[in-house]
Coordinates of C-alpha atoms in Angstrom, one line a residue:
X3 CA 32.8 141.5 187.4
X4 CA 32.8 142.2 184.0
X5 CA 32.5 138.9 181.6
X6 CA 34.4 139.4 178.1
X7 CA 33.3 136.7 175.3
X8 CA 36.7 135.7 173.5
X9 CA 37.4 136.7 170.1
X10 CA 34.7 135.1 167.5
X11 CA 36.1 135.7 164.4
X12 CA 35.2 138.2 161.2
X13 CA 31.9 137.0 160.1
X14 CA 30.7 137.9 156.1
X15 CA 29.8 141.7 157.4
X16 CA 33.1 142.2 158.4
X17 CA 35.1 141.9 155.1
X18 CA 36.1 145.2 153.5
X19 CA 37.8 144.9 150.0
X20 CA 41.4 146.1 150.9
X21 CA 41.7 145.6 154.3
X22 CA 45.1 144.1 155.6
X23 CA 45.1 141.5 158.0
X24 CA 48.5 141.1 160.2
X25 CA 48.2 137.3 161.7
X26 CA 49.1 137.3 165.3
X27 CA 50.6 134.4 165.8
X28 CA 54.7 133.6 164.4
X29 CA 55.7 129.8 164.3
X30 CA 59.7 128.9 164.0
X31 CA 59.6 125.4 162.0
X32 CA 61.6 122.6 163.9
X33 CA 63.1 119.6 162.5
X34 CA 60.7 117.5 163.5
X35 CA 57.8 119.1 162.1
X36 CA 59.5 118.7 158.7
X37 CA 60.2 115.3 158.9
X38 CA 57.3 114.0 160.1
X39 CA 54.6 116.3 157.7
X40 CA 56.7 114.7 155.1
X41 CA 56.4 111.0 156.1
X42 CA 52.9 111.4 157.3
X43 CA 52.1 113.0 154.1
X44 CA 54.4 109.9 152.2
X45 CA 56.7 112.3 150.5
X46 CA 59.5 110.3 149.8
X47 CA 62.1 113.2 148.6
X48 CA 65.3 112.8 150.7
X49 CA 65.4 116.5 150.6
X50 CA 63.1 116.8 153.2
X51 CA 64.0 114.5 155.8
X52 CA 67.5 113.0 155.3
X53 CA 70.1 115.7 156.4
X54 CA 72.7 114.0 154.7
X55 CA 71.7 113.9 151.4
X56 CA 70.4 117.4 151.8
X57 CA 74.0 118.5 152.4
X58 CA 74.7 117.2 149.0
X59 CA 72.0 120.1 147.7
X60 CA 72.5 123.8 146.4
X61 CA 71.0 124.7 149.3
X62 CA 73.1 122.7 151.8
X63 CA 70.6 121.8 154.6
X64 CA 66.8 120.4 154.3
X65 CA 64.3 122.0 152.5
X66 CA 61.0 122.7 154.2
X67 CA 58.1 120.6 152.2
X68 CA 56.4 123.1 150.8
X69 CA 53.0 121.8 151.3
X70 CA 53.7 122.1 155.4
X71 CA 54.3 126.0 154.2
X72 CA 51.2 126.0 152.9
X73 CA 49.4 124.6 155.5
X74 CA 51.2 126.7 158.3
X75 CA 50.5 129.6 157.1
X76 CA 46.9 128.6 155.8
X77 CA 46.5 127.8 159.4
X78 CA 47.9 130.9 160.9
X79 CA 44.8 132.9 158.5
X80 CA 42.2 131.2 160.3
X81 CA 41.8 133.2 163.4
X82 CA 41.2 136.1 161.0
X83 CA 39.6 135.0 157.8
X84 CA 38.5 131.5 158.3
X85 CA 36.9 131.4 162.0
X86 CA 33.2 131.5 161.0
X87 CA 33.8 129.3 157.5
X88 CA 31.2 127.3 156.2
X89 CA 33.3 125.8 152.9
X90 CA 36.6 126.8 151.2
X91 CA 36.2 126.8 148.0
X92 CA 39.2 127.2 146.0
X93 CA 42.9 128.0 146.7
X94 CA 45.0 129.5 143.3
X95 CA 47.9 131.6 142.7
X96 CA 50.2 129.6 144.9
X97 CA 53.9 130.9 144.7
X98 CA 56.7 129.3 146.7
X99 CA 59.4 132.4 145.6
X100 CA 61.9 131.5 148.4
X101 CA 62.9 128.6 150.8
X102 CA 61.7 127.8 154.0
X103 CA 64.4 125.7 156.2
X104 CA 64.3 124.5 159.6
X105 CA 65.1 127.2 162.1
X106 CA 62.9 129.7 159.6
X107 CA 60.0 131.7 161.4
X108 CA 56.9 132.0 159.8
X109 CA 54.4 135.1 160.1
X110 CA 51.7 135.9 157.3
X111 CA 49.1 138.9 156.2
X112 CA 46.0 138.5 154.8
X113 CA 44.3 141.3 152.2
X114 CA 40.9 141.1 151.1
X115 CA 40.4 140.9 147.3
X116 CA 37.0 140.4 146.8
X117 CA 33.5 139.7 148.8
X118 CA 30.2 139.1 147.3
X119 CA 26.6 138.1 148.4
X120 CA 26.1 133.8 147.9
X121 CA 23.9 133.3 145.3
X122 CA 22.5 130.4 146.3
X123 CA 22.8 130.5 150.2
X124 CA 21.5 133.9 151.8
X125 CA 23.5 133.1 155.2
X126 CA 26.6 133.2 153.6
X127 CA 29.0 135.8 151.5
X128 CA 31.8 134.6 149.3
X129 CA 35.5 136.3 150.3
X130 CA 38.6 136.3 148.3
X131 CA 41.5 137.1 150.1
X132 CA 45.2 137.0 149.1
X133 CA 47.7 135.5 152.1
X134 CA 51.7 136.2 152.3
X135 CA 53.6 134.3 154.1
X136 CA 56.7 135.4 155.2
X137 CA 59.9 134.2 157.3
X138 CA 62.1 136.2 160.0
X139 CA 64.3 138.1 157.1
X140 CA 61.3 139.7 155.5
X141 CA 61.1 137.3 152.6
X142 CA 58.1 136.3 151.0
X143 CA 58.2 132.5 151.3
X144 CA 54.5 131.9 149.8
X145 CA 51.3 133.7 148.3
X146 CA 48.4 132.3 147.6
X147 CA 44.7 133.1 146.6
X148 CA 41.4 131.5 148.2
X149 CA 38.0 132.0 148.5
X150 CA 35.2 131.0 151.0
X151 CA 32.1 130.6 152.2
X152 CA 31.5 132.8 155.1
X153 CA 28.8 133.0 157.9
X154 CA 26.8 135.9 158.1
X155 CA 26.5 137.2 161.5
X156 CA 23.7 135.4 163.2
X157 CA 23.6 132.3 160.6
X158 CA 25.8 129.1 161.2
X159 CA 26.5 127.2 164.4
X160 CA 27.1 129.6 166.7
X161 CA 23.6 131.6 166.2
X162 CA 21.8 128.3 167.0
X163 CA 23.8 128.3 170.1
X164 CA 22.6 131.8 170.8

């Protein structure tokens, strides 16, 4: 019998300016994960979480809070960019150029902007990538920039482990 260690995540070596990430997983956004990201969060805009006032809206339904979009498909990333993180350090560029609504399915890409040596920490390398988040139609419903600190392969937690 064979024994196959699970997937570990890209480590600082493994970041190539230009490369593409393609997220594996898809999440369709439910009603309830609207409403209660908004009132956990204490967003108090109707839009969000009272269907009826929402119908009074251009858009006729609730809107998706937009920070939940965010941090869907920051989250959906991970697996790919942020496994073997040691800090973020900044998030910029955020766009919203299209709705999300309930019902929407979510899928996002990652591409790799720009990775440099830490100057301060020698286990670590600094990544830039640029995520897209997107919902079933093809439209973009967020971009956003954001750099990292990432392990270097045999630094961080799971060398000591080793």
């Amino acid at each position: 019998m064979t024994v196959h260690t699970g997937w570990q995540g890209r480590f600082y070596e493994d970041f190539v300016v230009g490369d593409v990430y393609e997220h594996p997983l898809g999440r369709t956004v439910t009603t309830t994960d609207n409403i209660w990201f908004t009132l956990l969060t204490q967003n108090t805009a109707p839009l969000h979480f009272d269907h009826e006032y929402a119908k009074r809206t251009e858009f006729g339904k609730p809107l998706v809070n937009s920070t939940f979009t965010l941090s869907l498909v920051a989250g959906q990333s991970v697996t790919d960019v942020s496994q073997n993180v040691f800090a973020n350090l900044g998030w910029g560029e955020i766009t919203l150029p299209n709705p999300v609504f309930e019902g929407d399915t979510i899928r996002s890409r990652s591409t790799v902007e720009a990775v440099r040596e830490s100057r301060s920490r020698p286990g670590l390398g600094v990544v830039t990538v640029r995520t897209t988040g997107l919902k079933q139609t093809g439209e973009v419903v967020i971009e956003f920039t954001r750099t990292l600190l990432v392990y270097k392969r045999g630094h961080g937690p799971r060398a000591e482990g080793s």
